[in-house]
Amino acid sequence: MADVQFLGDADFEQYRSLIYAESGITFTETNRSILESRLKERLREKAVDSVKAYFAEISKNKEELKGFLDSITTNLTRFFRNQAHFDALEKYVVPELIHNIRKSSPGTLKIWSAGCSTGEEPYTIAMLMSEILPPAWKFEIVASDISLKCLMTAKEGFYADSRIVGIPDNYLTKYFDKVDGGYKVHADIQSKIRFDYHNLKNDSGLRNLDIVFCRNVIIYFDEAAQTAVINRFWDAMAAKSFMFIGHSESLFGMDTKFEFVKTEWATLYRKFT
Ligand SMILES: C[S@@+](CC[C@H](N)C(=O)[O-])C[C@H]1O[C@@H](n2cnc3c(N)ncnc32)[C@H](O)[C@@H]1O
C-alpha cells in the first residue's frame, strides 16, 4: 500500500507515458511495482524527495532522462544464454550464409546484438564465430544498448568469477585471461565488437546486416512498439539474412514480412527478399 502512495495514479500515468514515448518500454498495472521500486532507488541516489520534482527534472534535462531510462531497464543476461540459438547459428545460419547465400564472395558477416546488456551475448557470438568461420571469412559485430552503465561493463570485458558460468572450459582458456576476482576477455575478441549507445526507438542507420540478435528485449515493449522495432530491423538487414529473438518472444500475429524458420536446434526468423 505504501508503494501505491509513493507513486499516485496520475504520476504513474505521466511516468509510464514518458518512458513509453522515449524507449518503447511498457509499464502497466501488472509491472507497476517494478517501476515504483526502481524510481524509489533513483530518487534516493539523486537525493530528490518527490516524484513530481523528479518528473519535472527528466522532462527538461535530456541527460538525466537518459540516466533514468537506464535505471529502469532490466539487464539480466549470461554467456551462452539459450545454447539452442548458438547451435542454430553454428549448424544452420552460418552454413546457409556462406555455402548458399553469400557463397560467391567470401567477405565479412555483419552481426548486430541489439540490447546487448553487459556484453555476454556479443562476446558469446564473437567467440563462436571465431571458432566456426572458415579462414576466408571475417565477421564484425555491433552491440548496442540503451543502458550506458551496461555498455561500460561490456566495453571493459571484465567478468567476476560468478558471471562466467556457462562458458565452456576450452573457450575460457582460449579467449579470457584469469585476473584478480574474475576473467578479462582478450583484446582480439573485443576488437571484433563495436559497442554503441542506441535506443531501439530510433533508426540505427545500420544496413546490410547478415544476422540480428535481439533477444529478451521486445518482451518489455507493447505490440505497437515491438512491431516498430522489428520493422526497423527489416530495414537494417540484407536480403537473405537471419534474426534471433528471445525464446519466449514471438512475431506471431505481428504485421511483419519476416518468415518463421524452424531448425532442428531452435526457431528463428528470416528476411527472404
Ligand atoms: C534482459 S536484457 C537482454 C540481454 C541479452 N540480449 C540477452 O538476451 O541476454 C534487455 C536489454 O535491452 C535493453 N533495452 C531495453 N529497451 C531498450 C531500447 N529501447 N533500446 C535499446 N536497448 C533497450 C536493456 O537496457 C537491457 O540491457
Coordinates of C-alpha atoms and ligand atoms in Angstrom, one line a residue:
M1 CA 0.0 0.0 0.0
A2 CA 2.9 2.3 0.9
D3 CA 4.3 1.9 -2.7
V4 CA 1.0 2.9 -4.3
Q5 CA 1.0 6.2 -2.3
F6 CA 4.6 6.8 -3.3
L7 CA 3.5 7.0 -7.0
G8 CA -0.1 8.0 -7.3
D9 CA -2.2 7.1 -10.3
A10 CA -1.7 10.4 -12.1
D11 CA 2.1 10.4 -11.6
F12 CA 2.3 6.8 -12.7
E13 CA 0.4 7.7 -15.9
Q14 CA 2.9 10.6 -16.6
Y15 CA 5.9 8.4 -16.0
R16 CA 4.7 5.5 -18.0
S17 CA 3.7 7.7 -20.9
L18 CA 7.1 9.4 -21.0
I19 CA 9.0 6.1 -20.6
Y20 CA 7.0 4.5 -23.4
A21 CA 7.4 7.5 -25.7
E22 CA 11.2 7.6 -25.1
S23 CA 12.0 3.9 -25.2
G24 CA 9.0 1.6 -26.0
I25 CA 9.3 0.0 -22.6
T26 CA 5.8 -0.5 -21.4
F27 CA 4.6 -0.4 -17.8
T28 CA 1.1 -1.4 -16.9
E29 CA -0.6 -2.2 -13.6
T30 CA 0.9 -5.6 -13.7
N31 CA 4.5 -4.4 -13.5
R32 CA 3.9 -1.0 -11.8
S33 CA 5.6 -2.2 -8.7
I34 CA 8.9 -2.7 -10.7
L35 CA 8.7 0.9 -11.9
E36 CA 8.0 2.1 -8.3
S37 CA 10.9 0.3 -6.8
R38 CA 13.4 1.5 -9.5
L39 CA 12.1 5.0 -9.3
K40 CA 12.4 5.0 -5.5
E41 CA 16.0 3.8 -5.8
R42 CA 16.7 6.6 -8.4
L43 CA 15.2 9.3 -6.2
R44 CA 17.3 8.1 -3.3
E45 CA 20.5 8.1 -5.4
K46 CA 19.7 11.6 -6.6
A47 CA 18.5 12.9 -3.2
V48 CA 15.3 14.1 -4.7
D49 CA 12.3 13.8 -2.4
S50 CA 9.3 13.9 -4.7
V51 CA 8.3 12.1 -7.8
K52 CA 6.8 15.3 -9.2
A53 CA 10.1 17.2 -8.8
Y54 CA 11.9 14.4 -10.5
F55 CA 9.5 14.2 -13.3
A56 CA 10.0 17.9 -13.9
E57 CA 13.7 17.3 -14.0
I58 CA 13.7 14.5 -16.5
S59 CA 11.2 16.4 -18.7
K60 CA 13.7 19.2 -19.2
N61 CA 17.1 17.5 -18.7
K62 CA 17.9 15.0 -21.5
E63 CA 21.0 13.6 -19.8
E64 CA 19.0 12.9 -16.6
L65 CA 16.3 11.3 -18.7
K66 CA 18.9 9.0 -20.2
G67 CA 20.2 8.1 -16.8
F68 CA 16.6 7.5 -15.6
L69 CA 15.8 5.2 -18.6
D70 CA 19.0 3.3 -17.9
S71 CA 17.9 2.9 -14.3
I72 CA 14.5 1.3 -15.2
T73 CA 15.9 -1.3 -17.6
T74 CA 16.1 -5.0 -16.8
N75 CA 19.6 -6.2 -17.8
L76 CA 19.6 -9.9 -16.9
T77 CA 21.9 -11.8 -19.3
R78 CA 24.5 -14.5 -19.3
F79 CA 27.1 -16.1 -21.6
F80 CA 25.7 -18.8 -24.0
R81 CA 22.2 -17.9 -22.9
N82 CA 19.9 -20.3 -24.7
Q83 CA 22.5 -22.6 -26.2
A84 CA 20.0 -23.8 -28.8
H85 CA 20.3 -20.4 -30.5
F86 CA 24.1 -20.8 -30.8
D87 CA 23.6 -24.3 -32.1
A88 CA 21.3 -23.0 -34.8
L89 CA 23.8 -20.2 -35.5
E90 CA 26.6 -22.7 -36.0
K91 CA 24.8 -25.5 -37.7
Y92 CA 22.2 -23.7 -39.8
V93 CA 22.6 -19.9 -40.1
V94 CA 26.4 -19.7 -40.8
P95 CA 26.5 -22.6 -43.2
E96 CA 23.4 -21.2 -45.1
L97 CA 25.1 -17.8 -45.4
I98 CA 28.5 -19.0 -46.5
H99 CA 27.6 -22.0 -48.6
N100 CA 24.3 -21.0 -50.2
I101 CA 23.6 -17.2 -49.9
R102 CA 26.9 -15.3 -50.0
K103 CA 28.9 -18.2 -51.5
S104 CA 30.3 -16.3 -54.5
S105 CA 32.1 -13.7 -52.4
P106 CA 33.7 -14.7 -49.1
G107 CA 33.7 -11.5 -47.1
T108 CA 32.6 -10.1 -43.8
L109 CA 29.5 -11.2 -42.0
K110 CA 27.8 -8.3 -40.3
I111 CA 26.1 -9.0 -37.0
W112 CA 24.1 -6.8 -34.6
S113 CA 23.5 -7.7 -30.9
A114 CA 20.7 -5.2 -30.2
G115 CA 20.0 -4.9 -26.4
C116 CA 23.4 -6.4 -25.6
S117 CA 23.3 -5.5 -21.9
T118 CA 26.7 -6.1 -20.2
G119 CA 28.2 -7.8 -23.3
E120 CA 27.8 -11.5 -22.6
E121 CA 25.7 -12.0 -25.8
P122 CA 28.1 -10.3 -28.3
Y123 CA 31.1 -11.9 -26.7
T124 CA 29.5 -15.3 -27.0
I125 CA 28.8 -14.6 -30.6
A126 CA 32.3 -13.4 -31.2
M127 CA 33.9 -16.5 -29.6
L128 CA 31.7 -18.8 -31.6
M129 CA 32.2 -17.1 -34.9
S130 CA 36.0 -17.2 -34.3
E131 CA 35.7 -20.9 -33.9
I132 CA 33.4 -21.7 -36.9
L133 CA 34.1 -19.3 -39.7
P134 CA 36.4 -20.6 -42.5
P135 CA 39.6 -18.5 -42.8
A136 CA 38.5 -16.6 -45.9
W137 CA 35.6 -15.2 -43.9
K138 CA 35.6 -12.4 -41.4
F139 CA 32.9 -11.0 -39.1
E140 CA 32.1 -7.8 -37.3
I141 CA 29.6 -7.2 -34.5
V142 CA 27.8 -4.0 -33.4
A143 CA 26.5 -4.3 -29.9
S144 CA 24.1 -1.7 -28.6
D145 CA 22.0 -0.9 -25.6
I146 CA 20.1 2.0 -24.0
S147 CA 22.0 1.4 -20.8
L148 CA 25.2 3.4 -20.6
K149 CA 26.1 1.6 -17.3
C150 CA 25.8 -1.8 -19.0
L151 CA 27.8 -0.6 -22.1
M152 CA 30.7 0.4 -19.8
T153 CA 30.8 -3.0 -18.3
A154 CA 30.6 -4.6 -21.7
K155 CA 33.4 -2.5 -23.1
E156 CA 35.6 -3.3 -20.2
G157 CA 35.1 -7.0 -20.7
F158 CA 35.8 -8.0 -17.1
Y159 CA 33.5 -10.6 -15.6
A160 CA 33.6 -11.7 -12.0
D161 CA 34.0 -15.4 -11.3
S162 CA 30.3 -15.7 -10.5
R163 CA 29.4 -14.5 -14.0
I164 CA 31.5 -16.8 -16.2
V165 CA 29.1 -19.7 -15.6
G166 CA 28.1 -21.3 -18.9
I167 CA 31.4 -20.6 -20.8
P168 CA 32.9 -23.9 -21.9
D169 CA 36.3 -24.5 -20.3
N170 CA 38.1 -24.5 -23.7
Y171 CA 36.6 -21.1 -24.6
L172 CA 37.5 -19.7 -21.2
T173 CA 41.1 -20.8 -21.6
K174 CA 41.4 -19.6 -25.2
Y175 CA 39.5 -16.2 -25.0
F176 CA 40.0 -15.0 -21.4
D177 CA 42.8 -14.1 -19.0
K178 CA 42.3 -15.0 -15.4
V179 CA 42.7 -11.8 -13.4
D180 CA 42.1 -10.9 -9.8
G181 CA 38.4 -11.7 -8.9
G182 CA 37.4 -12.8 -12.4
Y183 CA 38.2 -13.0 -16.1
K184 CA 39.1 -10.5 -18.7
V185 CA 38.2 -11.0 -22.4
H186 CA 41.1 -11.0 -24.8
A187 CA 41.7 -7.8 -26.8
D188 CA 41.4 -9.6 -30.2
I189 CA 37.8 -10.7 -29.4
Q190 CA 37.0 -7.2 -28.1
S191 CA 38.3 -5.7 -31.3
K192 CA 35.6 -7.6 -33.3
I193 CA 32.8 -5.7 -31.4
R194 CA 31.8 -2.1 -31.6
F195 CA 29.8 -1.1 -28.5
D196 CA 27.4 1.7 -29.1
Y197 CA 24.6 3.6 -27.3
H198 CA 21.5 3.1 -29.3
N199 CA 17.8 3.5 -28.4
L200 CA 15.7 1.0 -30.4
K201 CA 13.0 3.6 -30.7
N202 CA 15.2 5.2 -33.4
D203 CA 16.7 4.1 -36.7
S204 CA 20.2 2.7 -36.1
G205 CA 21.5 3.7 -39.5
L206 CA 22.8 0.1 -39.8
R207 CA 22.3 -1.6 -43.2
N208 CA 23.0 -4.9 -44.9
L209 CA 23.3 -6.9 -41.7
D210 CA 23.5 -10.7 -42.1
I211 CA 22.4 -11.6 -38.6
V212 CA 20.5 -9.8 -35.9
F213 CA 20.2 -10.9 -32.3
C214 CA 17.5 -9.1 -30.3
R215 CA 16.8 -11.5 -27.5
N216 CA 14.8 -10.7 -24.4
V217 CA 14.4 -7.1 -25.3
I218 CA 11.0 -6.7 -27.0
I219 CA 9.4 -8.6 -24.2
Y220 CA 9.4 -5.2 -22.3
F221 CA 7.5 -3.4 -25.2
D222 CA 3.9 -3.4 -26.1
E223 CA 2.8 -4.8 -29.5
A224 CA 2.9 -1.4 -31.3
A225 CA 6.5 -0.7 -30.1
Q226 CA 7.5 -4.3 -30.9
T227 CA 6.2 -4.0 -34.4
A228 CA 8.0 -0.7 -35.0
V229 CA 11.3 -2.2 -33.7
I230 CA 11.0 -5.4 -35.7
N231 CA 10.3 -3.4 -38.9
R232 CA 13.3 -1.3 -38.3
F233 CA 15.4 -4.5 -38.1
W234 CA 14.0 -5.4 -41.5
D235 CA 15.3 -2.2 -43.0
A236 CA 18.7 -2.8 -41.4
M237 CA 19.1 -6.3 -42.7
A238 CA 20.4 -7.6 -46.0
A239 CA 18.3 -9.7 -48.4
K240 CA 18.5 -13.3 -47.2
S241 CA 19.5 -12.7 -43.6
F242 CA 18.5 -14.0 -40.2
M243 CA 17.2 -12.8 -36.9
F244 CA 17.1 -14.4 -33.5
I245 CA 14.6 -13.1 -30.8
G246 CA 14.2 -14.5 -27.3
H247 CA 12.8 -18.0 -26.9
S248 CA 9.8 -16.5 -25.0
E249 CA 9.2 -13.8 -27.7
S250 CA 7.3 -14.2 -30.9
L251 CA 6.3 -12.3 -34.1
F252 CA 3.1 -14.3 -34.3
G253 CA 0.2 -12.1 -35.4
M254 CA 2.5 -9.2 -35.9
D255 CA 2.4 -7.2 -39.2
T256 CA 5.9 -8.0 -40.5
K257 CA 7.4 -9.6 -43.6
F258 CA 9.8 -11.9 -41.7
E259 CA 9.5 -15.7 -42.3
F260 CA 9.5 -18.1 -39.4
V261 CA 12.2 -20.7 -39.7
K262 CA 12.1 -23.9 -37.6
T263 CA 15.5 -25.6 -37.5
E264 CA 16.5 -28.8 -35.7
W265 CA 18.0 -26.7 -32.9
A266 CA 15.9 -23.5 -32.5
T267 CA 13.4 -21.3 -34.2
L268 CA 14.4 -18.0 -35.8
Y269 CA 13.3 -15.6 -38.5
R270 CA 14.5 -14.9 -42.0
K271 CA 14.3 -11.9 -44.3
F272 CA 14.0 -13.6 -47.6
T273 CA 14.0 -10.9 -50.2
Ligands
LIG1 C1 17.2 -8.6 -20.4 S1 18.4 -7.7 -21.3 C2 18.8 -8.9 -22.6 C3 20.3 -9.0 -22.9 C4 20.7 -10.0 -23.9 N1 20.1 -9.7 -25.2 C5 20.2 -11.4 -23.5 O1 19.3 -11.9 -24.1 O2 20.8 -12.0 -22.6 C6 17.5 -6.5 -22.2 C7 18.3 -5.3 -22.6 O3 17.6 -4.5 -23.5 C8 17.9 -3.1 -23.3 N2 16.8 -2.2 -23.8 C9 15.6 -2.1 -23.3 N3 14.9 -1.1 -24.0 C10 15.8 -0.7 -25.0 C11 15.7 0.3 -26.0 N4 14.6 1.0 -26.2 N5 16.8 0.5 -26.8 C12 17.9 -0.3 -26.6 N6 18.0 -1.2 -25.6 C13 17.0 -1.4 -24.8 C14 18.1 -3.0 -21.8 O4 18.8 -1.9 -21.3 C15 18.7 -4.4 -21.4 O5 20.1 -4.3 -21.3

